[in-house]
XYZ file of C-alpha atoms in Angstrom:
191
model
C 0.000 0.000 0.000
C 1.024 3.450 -0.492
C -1.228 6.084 1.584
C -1.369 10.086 1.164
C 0.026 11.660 3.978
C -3.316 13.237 5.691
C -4.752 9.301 5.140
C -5.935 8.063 8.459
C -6.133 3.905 7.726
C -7.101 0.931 9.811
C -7.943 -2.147 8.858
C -8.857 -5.621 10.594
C -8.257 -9.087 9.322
C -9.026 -12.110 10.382
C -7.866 -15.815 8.373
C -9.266 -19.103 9.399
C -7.239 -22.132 8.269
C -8.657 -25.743 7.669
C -6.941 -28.522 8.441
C -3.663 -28.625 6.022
C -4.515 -25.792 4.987
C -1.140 -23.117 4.228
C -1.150 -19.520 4.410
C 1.452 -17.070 2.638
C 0.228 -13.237 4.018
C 2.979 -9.974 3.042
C 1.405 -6.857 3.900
C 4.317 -3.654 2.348
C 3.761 -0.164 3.132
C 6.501 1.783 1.714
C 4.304 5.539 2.621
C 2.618 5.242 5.614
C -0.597 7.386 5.864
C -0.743 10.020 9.261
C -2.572 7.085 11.004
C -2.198 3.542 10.230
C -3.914 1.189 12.006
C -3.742 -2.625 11.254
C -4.764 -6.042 13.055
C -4.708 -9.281 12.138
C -5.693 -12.604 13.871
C -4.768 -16.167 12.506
C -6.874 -19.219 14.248
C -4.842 -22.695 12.577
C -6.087 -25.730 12.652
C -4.556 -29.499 13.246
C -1.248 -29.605 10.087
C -2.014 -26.332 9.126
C 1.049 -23.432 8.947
C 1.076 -19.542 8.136
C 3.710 -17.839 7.356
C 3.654 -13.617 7.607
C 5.567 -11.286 6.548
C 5.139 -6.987 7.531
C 6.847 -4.658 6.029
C 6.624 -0.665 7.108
C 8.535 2.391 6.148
C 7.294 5.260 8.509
C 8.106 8.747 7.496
C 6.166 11.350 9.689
C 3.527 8.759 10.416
C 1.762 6.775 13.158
C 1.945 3.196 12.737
C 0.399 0.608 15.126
C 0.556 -3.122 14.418
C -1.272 -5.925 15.850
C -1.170 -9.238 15.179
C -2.093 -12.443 17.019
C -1.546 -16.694 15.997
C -3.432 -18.969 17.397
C -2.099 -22.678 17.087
C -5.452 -24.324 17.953
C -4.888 -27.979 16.066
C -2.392 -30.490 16.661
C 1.132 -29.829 14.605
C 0.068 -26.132 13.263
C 3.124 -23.906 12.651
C 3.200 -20.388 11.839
C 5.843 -17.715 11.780
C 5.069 -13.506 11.963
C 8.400 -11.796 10.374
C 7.913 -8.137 10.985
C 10.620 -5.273 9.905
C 9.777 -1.044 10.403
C 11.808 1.639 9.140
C 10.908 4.657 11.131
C 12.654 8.359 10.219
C 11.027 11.803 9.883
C 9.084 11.655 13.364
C 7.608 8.483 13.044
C 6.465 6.404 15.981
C 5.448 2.800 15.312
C 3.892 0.533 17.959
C 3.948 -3.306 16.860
C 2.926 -6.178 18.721
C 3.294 -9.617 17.607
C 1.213 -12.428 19.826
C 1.482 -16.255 18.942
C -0.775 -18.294 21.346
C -0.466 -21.814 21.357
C -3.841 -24.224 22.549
C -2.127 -27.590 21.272
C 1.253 -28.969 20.043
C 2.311 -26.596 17.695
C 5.294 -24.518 16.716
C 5.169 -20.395 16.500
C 7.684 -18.070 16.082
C 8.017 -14.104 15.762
C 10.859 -12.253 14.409
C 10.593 -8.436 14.796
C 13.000 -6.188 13.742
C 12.970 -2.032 13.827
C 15.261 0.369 12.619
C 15.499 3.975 13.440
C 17.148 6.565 11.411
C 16.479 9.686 13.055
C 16.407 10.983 16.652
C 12.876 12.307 16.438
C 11.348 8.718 16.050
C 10.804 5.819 17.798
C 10.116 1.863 17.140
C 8.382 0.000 19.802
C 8.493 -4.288 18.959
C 6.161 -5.809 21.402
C 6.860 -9.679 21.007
C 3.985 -11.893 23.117
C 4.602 -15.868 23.593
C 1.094 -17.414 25.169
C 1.945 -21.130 25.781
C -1.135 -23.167 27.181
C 0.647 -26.518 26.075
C 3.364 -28.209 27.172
C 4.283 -29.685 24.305
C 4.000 -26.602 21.749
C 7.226 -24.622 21.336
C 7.456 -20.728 20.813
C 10.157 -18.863 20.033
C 10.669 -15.372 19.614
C 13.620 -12.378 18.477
C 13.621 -9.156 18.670
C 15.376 -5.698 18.065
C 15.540 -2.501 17.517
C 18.693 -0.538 16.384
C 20.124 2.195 13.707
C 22.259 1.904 11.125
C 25.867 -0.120 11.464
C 28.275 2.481 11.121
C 30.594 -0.390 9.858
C 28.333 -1.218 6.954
C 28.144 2.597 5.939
C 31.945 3.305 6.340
C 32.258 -0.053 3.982
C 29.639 1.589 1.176
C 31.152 4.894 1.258
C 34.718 3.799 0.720
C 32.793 2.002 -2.340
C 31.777 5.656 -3.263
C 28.680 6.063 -2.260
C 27.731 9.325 -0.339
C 26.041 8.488 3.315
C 22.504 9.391 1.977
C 22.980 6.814 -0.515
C 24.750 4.072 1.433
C 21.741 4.285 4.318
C 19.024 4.298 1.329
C 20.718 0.796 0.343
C 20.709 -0.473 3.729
C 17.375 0.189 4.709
C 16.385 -1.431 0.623
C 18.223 -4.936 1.850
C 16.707 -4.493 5.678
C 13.372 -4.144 4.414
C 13.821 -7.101 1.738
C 13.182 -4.794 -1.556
C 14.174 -6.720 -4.463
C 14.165 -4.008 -6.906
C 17.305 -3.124 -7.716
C 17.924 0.616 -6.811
C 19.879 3.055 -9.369
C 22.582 5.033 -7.510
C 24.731 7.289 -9.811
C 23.219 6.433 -12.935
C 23.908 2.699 -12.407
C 21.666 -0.384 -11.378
C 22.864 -1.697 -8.311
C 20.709 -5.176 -6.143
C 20.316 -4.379 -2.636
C 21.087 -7.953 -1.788
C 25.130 -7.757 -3.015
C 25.670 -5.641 0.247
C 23.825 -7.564 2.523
């Protein structure tokens, strides 16, 4: 999605998988709107999996994510893979729940980086085990740029603008390659 900047968006989803049934979800919002709003619950059932995938670059924006998993049949797996850019005043709020009710396996993987002072990331990761047998895992950080991997672009040539605009491409997984000085140049080379 791509929002105008007085936008004020929410949105609430909800997914209901069948037994075996498999899930791919990727939600990208490369403009944020002023308000963004989003939720999404998963219920899985017995040999069923989903597998998420959020992507958010706030600029100026307010961005709150919700999303909960519930592994309610025997052997359902799911993962929730969530990475924010936040610059420009942005505050983002995301919280990532995977609940398991039966043997199942869950996992979230949040990841935020900030690129300005005036911003902030918050990655609230929630495990809810109710079985002993189910097995949740969970990672999560927030950070700013590596100064290493932007001394190692520059002395490549590129200016610091351009070396954190091809950071945050490969952090948030954009497969497009980007043109920097006239030439093509794949995100994933310097990852």
């Amino acid at each position: 999605h791509s929002w105008g900047e007085k936008d004020i968006v929410s949105s609430n989803i909800k997914f209901f998988l069948e037994k075996g049934a498999k899930l791919l979800y990727s939600y990208k919002c490369l403009q944020v709107s002023r308000k963004l709003k989003t939720k999404a619950s998963t219920f899985l059932k017995s040999y069923s999996s989903a597998n998420f995938e959020t992507i958010v670059l706030a600029r100026k924006g307010s961005v709150n994510l919700n999303d909960a998993t519930f592994l309610n049949g025997k052997e359902s797996r799911a993962i929730s893979r969530i990475r924010m850019v936040g610059e420009r005043k942005s505050k983002i709020v995301a919280k990532s729940s995977m609940i398991a009710n039966n043997v199942g396996t869950g996992h979230l993987d949040c990841m935020g980086l900030l690129l300005d002072k005036g911003s902030s990331i918050q990655a609230i990761p929630e495990l809810i085990n109710r079985n002993k047998n189910a097995s949740l895992t969970h990672e999560a950080s927030v950070g700013k740029v590596s100064e290493e991997n932007l001394n190692y672009l520059r002395s490549r040539g590129l200016t610091e603008d351009e070396a954190i605009d091809l950071i945050v491409a490969g952090f948030l997984g954009e497969e497009e390659p980007i043109i920097i000085k006239g030439r093509s140049v794949k995100s994933e080379l310097y990852m």
